[in-house]
XYZ file of C-alpha atoms in Angstrom:
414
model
C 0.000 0.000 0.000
C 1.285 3.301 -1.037
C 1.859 6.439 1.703
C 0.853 9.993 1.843
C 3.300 12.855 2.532
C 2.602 12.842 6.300
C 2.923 9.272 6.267
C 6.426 8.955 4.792
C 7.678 11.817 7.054
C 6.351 9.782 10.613
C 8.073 7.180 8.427
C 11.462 8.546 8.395
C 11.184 10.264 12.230
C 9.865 6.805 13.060
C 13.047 4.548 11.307
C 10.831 2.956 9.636
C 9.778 1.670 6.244
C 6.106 1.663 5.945
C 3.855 3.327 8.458
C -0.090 3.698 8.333
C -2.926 5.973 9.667
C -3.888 4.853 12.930
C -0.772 3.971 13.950
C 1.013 5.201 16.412
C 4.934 5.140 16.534
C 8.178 6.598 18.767
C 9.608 9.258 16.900
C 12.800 11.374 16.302
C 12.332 14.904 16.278
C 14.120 17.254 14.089
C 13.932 20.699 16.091
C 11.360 21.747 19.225
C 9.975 25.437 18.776
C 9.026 27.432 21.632
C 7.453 31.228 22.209
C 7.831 33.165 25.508
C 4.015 32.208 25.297
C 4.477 29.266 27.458
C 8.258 28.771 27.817
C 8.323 29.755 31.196
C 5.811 26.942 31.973
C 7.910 24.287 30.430
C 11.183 25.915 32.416
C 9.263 25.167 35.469
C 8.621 21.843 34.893
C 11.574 21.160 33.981
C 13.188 21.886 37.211
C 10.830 19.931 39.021
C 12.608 16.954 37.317
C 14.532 14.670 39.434
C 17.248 14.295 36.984
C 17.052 17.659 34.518
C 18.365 16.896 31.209
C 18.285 18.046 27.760
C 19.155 15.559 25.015
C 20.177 17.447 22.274
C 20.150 21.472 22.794
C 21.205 21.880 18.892
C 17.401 21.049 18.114
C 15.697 24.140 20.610
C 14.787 26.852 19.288
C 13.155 30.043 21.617
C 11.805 32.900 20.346
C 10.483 36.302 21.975
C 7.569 37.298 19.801
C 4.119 36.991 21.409
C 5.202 40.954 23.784
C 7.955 42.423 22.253
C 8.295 44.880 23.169
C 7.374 43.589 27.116
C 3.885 45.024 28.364
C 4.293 44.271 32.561
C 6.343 43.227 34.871
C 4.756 39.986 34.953
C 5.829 39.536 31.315
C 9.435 40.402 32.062
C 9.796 38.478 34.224
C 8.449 35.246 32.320
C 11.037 36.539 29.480
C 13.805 37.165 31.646
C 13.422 33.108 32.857
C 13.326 32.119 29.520
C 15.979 34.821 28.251
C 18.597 33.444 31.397
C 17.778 29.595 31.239
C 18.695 29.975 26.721
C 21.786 31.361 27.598
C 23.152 29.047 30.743
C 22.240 25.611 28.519
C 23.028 27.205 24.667
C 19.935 26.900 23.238
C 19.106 28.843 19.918
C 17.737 32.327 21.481
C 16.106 34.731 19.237
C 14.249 37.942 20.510
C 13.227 41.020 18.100
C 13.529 39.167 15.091
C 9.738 38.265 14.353
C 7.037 36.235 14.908
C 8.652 32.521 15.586
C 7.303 30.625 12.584
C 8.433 33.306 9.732
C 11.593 33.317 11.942
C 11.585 29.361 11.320
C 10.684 29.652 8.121
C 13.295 31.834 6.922
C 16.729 29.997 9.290
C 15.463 26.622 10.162
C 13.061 24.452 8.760
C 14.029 21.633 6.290
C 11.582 19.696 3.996
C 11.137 16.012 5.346
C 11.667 17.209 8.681
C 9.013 16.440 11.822
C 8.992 19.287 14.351
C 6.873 20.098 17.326
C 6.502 23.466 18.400
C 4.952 25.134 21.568
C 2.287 26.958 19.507
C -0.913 25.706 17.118
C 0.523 27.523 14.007
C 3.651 25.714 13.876
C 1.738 23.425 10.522
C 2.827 26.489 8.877
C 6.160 24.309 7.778
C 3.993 22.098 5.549
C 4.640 25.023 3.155
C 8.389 23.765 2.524
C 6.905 20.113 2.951
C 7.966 19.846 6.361
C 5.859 17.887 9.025
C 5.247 20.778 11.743
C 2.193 20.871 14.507
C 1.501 22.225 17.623
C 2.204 20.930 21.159
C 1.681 21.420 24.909
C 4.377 22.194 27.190
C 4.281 18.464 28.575
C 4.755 17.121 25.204
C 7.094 19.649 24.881
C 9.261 19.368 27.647
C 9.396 15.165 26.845
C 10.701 15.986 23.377
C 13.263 18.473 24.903
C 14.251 16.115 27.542
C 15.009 12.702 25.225
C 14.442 14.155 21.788
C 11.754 12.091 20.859
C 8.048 11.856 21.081
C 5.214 9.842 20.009
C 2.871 10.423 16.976
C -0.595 8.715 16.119
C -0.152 8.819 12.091
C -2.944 11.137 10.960
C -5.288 10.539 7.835
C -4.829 12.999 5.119
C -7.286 15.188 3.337
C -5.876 15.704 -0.342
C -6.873 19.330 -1.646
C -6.363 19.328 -5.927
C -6.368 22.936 -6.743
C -7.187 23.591 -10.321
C -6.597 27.209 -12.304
C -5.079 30.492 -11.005
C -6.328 33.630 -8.656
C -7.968 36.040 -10.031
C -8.618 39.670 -9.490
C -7.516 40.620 -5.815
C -8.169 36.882 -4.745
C -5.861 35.895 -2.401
C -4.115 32.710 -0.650
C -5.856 34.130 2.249
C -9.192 34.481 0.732
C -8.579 30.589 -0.568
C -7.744 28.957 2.942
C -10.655 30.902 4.618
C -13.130 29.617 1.726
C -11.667 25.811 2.511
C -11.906 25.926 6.243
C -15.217 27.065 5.688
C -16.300 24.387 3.291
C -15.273 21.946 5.778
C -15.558 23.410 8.608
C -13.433 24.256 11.981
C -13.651 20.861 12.713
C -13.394 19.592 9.368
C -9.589 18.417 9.652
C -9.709 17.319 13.199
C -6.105 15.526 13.723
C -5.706 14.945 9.894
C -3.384 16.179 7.872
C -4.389 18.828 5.034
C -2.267 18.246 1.830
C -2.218 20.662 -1.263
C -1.533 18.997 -4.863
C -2.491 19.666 -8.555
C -1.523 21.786 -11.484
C -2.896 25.028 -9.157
C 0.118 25.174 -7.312
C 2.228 26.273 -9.392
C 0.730 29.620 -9.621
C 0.910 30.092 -5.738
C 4.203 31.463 -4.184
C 6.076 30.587 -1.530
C 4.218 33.390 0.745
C 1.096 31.747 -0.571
C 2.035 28.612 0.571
C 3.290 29.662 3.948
C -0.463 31.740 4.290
C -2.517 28.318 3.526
C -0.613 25.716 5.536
C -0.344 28.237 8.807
C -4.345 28.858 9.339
C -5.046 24.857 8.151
C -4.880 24.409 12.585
C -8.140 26.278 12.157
C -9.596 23.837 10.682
C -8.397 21.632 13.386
C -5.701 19.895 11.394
C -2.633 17.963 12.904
C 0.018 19.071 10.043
C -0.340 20.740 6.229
C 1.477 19.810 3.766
C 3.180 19.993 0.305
C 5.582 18.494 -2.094
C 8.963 20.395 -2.566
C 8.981 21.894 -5.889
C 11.089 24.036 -7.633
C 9.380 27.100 -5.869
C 10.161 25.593 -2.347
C 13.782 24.788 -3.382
C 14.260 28.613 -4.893
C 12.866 29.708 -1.288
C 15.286 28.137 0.765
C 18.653 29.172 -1.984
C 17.228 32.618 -1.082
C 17.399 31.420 2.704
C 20.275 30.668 3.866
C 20.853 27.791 0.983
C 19.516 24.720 3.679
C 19.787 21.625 1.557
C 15.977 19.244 2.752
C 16.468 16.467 4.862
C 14.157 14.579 2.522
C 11.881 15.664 -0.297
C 8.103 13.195 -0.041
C 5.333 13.311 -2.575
C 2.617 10.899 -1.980
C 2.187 7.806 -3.950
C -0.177 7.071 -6.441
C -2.152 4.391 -4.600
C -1.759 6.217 -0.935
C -4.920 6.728 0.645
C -6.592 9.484 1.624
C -9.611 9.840 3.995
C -11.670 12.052 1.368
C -10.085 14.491 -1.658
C -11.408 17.489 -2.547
C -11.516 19.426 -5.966
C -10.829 23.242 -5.509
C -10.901 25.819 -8.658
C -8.662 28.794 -8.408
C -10.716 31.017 -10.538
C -13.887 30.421 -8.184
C -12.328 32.113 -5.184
C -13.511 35.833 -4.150
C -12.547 37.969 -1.366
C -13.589 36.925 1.601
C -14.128 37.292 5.815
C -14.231 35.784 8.458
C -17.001 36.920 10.314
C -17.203 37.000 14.057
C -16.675 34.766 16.304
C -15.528 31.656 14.147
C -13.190 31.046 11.586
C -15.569 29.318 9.589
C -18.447 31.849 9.329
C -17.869 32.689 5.945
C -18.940 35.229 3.999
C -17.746 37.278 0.538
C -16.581 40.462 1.503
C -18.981 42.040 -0.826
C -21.698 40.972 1.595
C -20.251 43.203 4.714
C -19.453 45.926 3.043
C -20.336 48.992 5.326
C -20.041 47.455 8.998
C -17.270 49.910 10.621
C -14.503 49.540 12.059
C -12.271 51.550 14.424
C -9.096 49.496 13.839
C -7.169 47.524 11.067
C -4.490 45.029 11.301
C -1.752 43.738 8.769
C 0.620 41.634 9.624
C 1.209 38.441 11.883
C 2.555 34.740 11.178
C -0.274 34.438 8.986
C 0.091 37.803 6.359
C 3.014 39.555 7.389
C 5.410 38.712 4.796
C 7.127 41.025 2.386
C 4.152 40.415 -0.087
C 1.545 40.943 1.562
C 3.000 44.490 2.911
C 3.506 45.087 -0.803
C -0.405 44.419 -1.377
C -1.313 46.408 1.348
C 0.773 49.357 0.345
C -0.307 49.152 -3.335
C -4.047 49.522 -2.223
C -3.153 52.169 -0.091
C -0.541 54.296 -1.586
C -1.411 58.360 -2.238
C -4.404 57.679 0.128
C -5.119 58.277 4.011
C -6.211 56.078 6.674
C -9.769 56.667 7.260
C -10.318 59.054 10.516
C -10.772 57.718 13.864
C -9.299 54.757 12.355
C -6.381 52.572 13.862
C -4.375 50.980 11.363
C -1.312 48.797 12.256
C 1.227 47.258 10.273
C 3.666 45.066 11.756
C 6.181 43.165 9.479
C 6.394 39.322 10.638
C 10.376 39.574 10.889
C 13.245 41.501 10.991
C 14.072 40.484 7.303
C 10.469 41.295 6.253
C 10.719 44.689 8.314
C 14.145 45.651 6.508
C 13.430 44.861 2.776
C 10.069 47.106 3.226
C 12.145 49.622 4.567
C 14.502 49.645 1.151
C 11.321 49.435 -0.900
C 9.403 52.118 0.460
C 6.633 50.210 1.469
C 6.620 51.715 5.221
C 6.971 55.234 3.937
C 3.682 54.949 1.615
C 2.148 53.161 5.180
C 3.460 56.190 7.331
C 2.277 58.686 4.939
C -0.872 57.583 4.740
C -1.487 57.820 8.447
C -0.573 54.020 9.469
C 1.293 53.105 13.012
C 4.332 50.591 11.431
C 5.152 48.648 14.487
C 8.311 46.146 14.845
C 8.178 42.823 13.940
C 6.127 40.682 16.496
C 2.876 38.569 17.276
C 0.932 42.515 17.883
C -2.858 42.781 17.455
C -2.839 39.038 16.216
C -2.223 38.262 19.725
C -4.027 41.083 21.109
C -1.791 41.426 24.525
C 0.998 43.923 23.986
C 0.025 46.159 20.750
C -3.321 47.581 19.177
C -5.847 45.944 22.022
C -9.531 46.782 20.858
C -11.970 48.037 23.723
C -15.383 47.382 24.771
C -17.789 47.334 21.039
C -15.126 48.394 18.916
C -14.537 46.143 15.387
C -11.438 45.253 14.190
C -10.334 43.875 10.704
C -7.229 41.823 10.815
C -4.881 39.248 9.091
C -4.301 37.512 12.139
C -4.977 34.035 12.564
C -8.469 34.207 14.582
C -11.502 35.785 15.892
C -12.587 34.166 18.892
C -14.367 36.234 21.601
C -11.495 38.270 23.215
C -9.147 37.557 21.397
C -7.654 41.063 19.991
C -8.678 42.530 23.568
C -12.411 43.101 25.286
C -14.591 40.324 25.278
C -17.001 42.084 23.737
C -15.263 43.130 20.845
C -15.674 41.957 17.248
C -12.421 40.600 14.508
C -13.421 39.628 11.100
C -10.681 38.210 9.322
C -9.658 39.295 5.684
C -6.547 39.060 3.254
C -3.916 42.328 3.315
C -6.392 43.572 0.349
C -9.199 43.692 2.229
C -7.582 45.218 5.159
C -5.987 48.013 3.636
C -8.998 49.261 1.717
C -11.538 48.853 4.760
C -8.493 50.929 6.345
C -8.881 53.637 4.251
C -12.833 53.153 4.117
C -13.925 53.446 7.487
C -15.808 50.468 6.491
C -14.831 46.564 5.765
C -15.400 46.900 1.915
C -14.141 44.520 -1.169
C -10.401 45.742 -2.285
C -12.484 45.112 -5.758
């Protein structure tokens, strides 16, 4: 019987030569991700443990990104711990250089490569055909501790795309029309995999966009096949050579495959308070807003600030509007700066913040207050989560945001 992508990858962690759904196997990991979201927690833990170890500190990798800069004491101090206990054991320390998954995306990751990482976004590595997903810090501090873990093989969803965006369609616009086609539960612990001639006319940022919000859909992993647009990525990156490149086989099974057509997809939100309330764009135009968000893990890449500026360019932030644009990494934040993207942001009345988790997060930057609506690229729009519980986040591609920036209003970048 033939394997998927996600299959051959538990596969290889696994030192194995055939592995199946349902299965569930001791693995090797490849590199543990942590955020100063929950690091401290796992630092606790860890010395709690009657014989502290870690087995191979090469693999860690801690980033500063959810309150940079720090917003309390209480946060300092849960960086400091983190900041003290990366230096006194060597472990790969990053802080100020972006949000941790661009940060992985652009030094670390590896196609063929199974990671864990102490936050739901991490399937954002599927993009460079990695197998990435999101763990507690128990799981977390067991892989940091003996370098292993355990993995129940997941069944895979195949996604054919067909055709090409059109118009100011977006990757964005495309993942949020899937996960609400199937649902936010429609992926629960399965792995999401994107084939078919439609890929070739997404780009790496594309790629990165799709496989990063596939969690919301409740998936384990996302994943691709390394093609010439993955390799070209990581030449640009640093020149990492893939620990294995996996395409599934003909005959592998998948749990159910669906047909998606390029050309069909619109501009679209997210509606409040689920990432799966759907709706074209067209259909909300006029509800106000009184801030608007680009950036994050999700749509804070160099291209999507190049979108955003485009649509905005020789025009002015709408009054009593907020809008914030915060570059996902230091990289991201630099080439904007040589481009002129944050000057045509500036000038038209936009806060450019440093690179970091910001409103996405809603702790440390752009926090919405009691009523007040907020458009975003972040990654969700649960009840609270850009600030007051009773609040309101649609969710829309850099497009989108930009224009309902300069609107007042969320209204179609058509």
């Amino acid at each position: 019987m033939g394997m998927t992508i996600a299959e051959k990858i538990v596969a290889r962690a696994a030192h194995k030569n055939e592995v199946h759904a349902g299965e569930i196997h001791t693995v090797e990991l490849d590199y543990l991700l942590s955020n100063d979201g929950t690091t401290h927690l796992t630092i606790d833990m860890y010395q709690k443990l009657s014989n502290p170890h870690i087995e191979d500190k090469s693999k860690l990798v801690w980033i500063v990104d959810h309150n940079v800069p720090c917003d309390s004491p209480k946060t300092a101090a849960s960086q400091k711990k983190m900041r003290d206990f990366a230096r006194e054991n060597g472990i790969a320390f990053h802080e100020g250089d972006g949000v941790c998954h661009q940060v992985m995306m652009e030094q670390y990751v590896r196609p063929g490569q199974l990671i864990f990482g102490a936050d739901s976004h991490t399937c954002a590595y599927g993009a460079l055909g990695a197998f990435g997903t999101g763990v507690g810090c128990t799981d977390y501090l067991y892989g940091m501790v003996t370098g292993s873990s355990w993995v129940m093989v997941p069944e895979t969803l195949r996604f054919n795309l067909t055709g090409k965006l059109r118009g100011h369609a977006t990757a964005r616009d495309l993942i949020l029309t899937i996960i609400g086609k199937i649902g936010a539960n429609g992926a629960n612990y399965h792995a999401m995999e994107f084939a078919g001639e439609g890929m070739k006319n997404l780009t790496m940022s594309d790629r990165i966009c799709m496989c990063n919000l596939c969690v919301e859909a409740g998936a384990k992993t996302a994943l691709m096949e390394v093609d010439e647009v993955a390799m070209a990525y990581l030449a640009e990156n640093g020149g990492r050579e893939p620990a294995a490149c996996f395409t599934s086989d003909p005959d592998a099974v998948f749990e159910k495959v669906y047909d998606i057509d390029l050309d069909t997809i619109v501009p679209v939100v997210a509606k409040p308070h689920f990432v799966d309330n759907i709706s074209p764009v067209s259909e909300c135009t006029g509800v106000k807003i009184n801030e608007a968000f680009l950036g994050s893990c999700n749509n804070g890449r160099i291209e999507d600030l190049r979108v955003g500026a485009a649509v905005i360019k020789g025009k002015k932030v709408a009054d009593k509007v907020r809008f914030l644009v915060v570059p996902a990494s230091r990289k991201v934040y630099r080439q904007a700066l040589e481009e002129g993207l944050l000057d045509i942001f500036m000038d038209a009345g936009a806060i450019v913040m440093n690179p970091n988790c910001s409103v996405c997060w809603g702790s440390c930057q752009g926090v919405i207050g009691e009523g007040e609506v907020l458009v975003s690229t972040g990654t969700r729009n649960f009840k609270g989560r850009a600030g007051d519980k009773n609040s309101f986040v649609y969710l829309g591609s850099a497009a989108t945001v930009a224009a309902s920036a300069i609107a007042g209003e969320i209204v179609s970048p058509e």
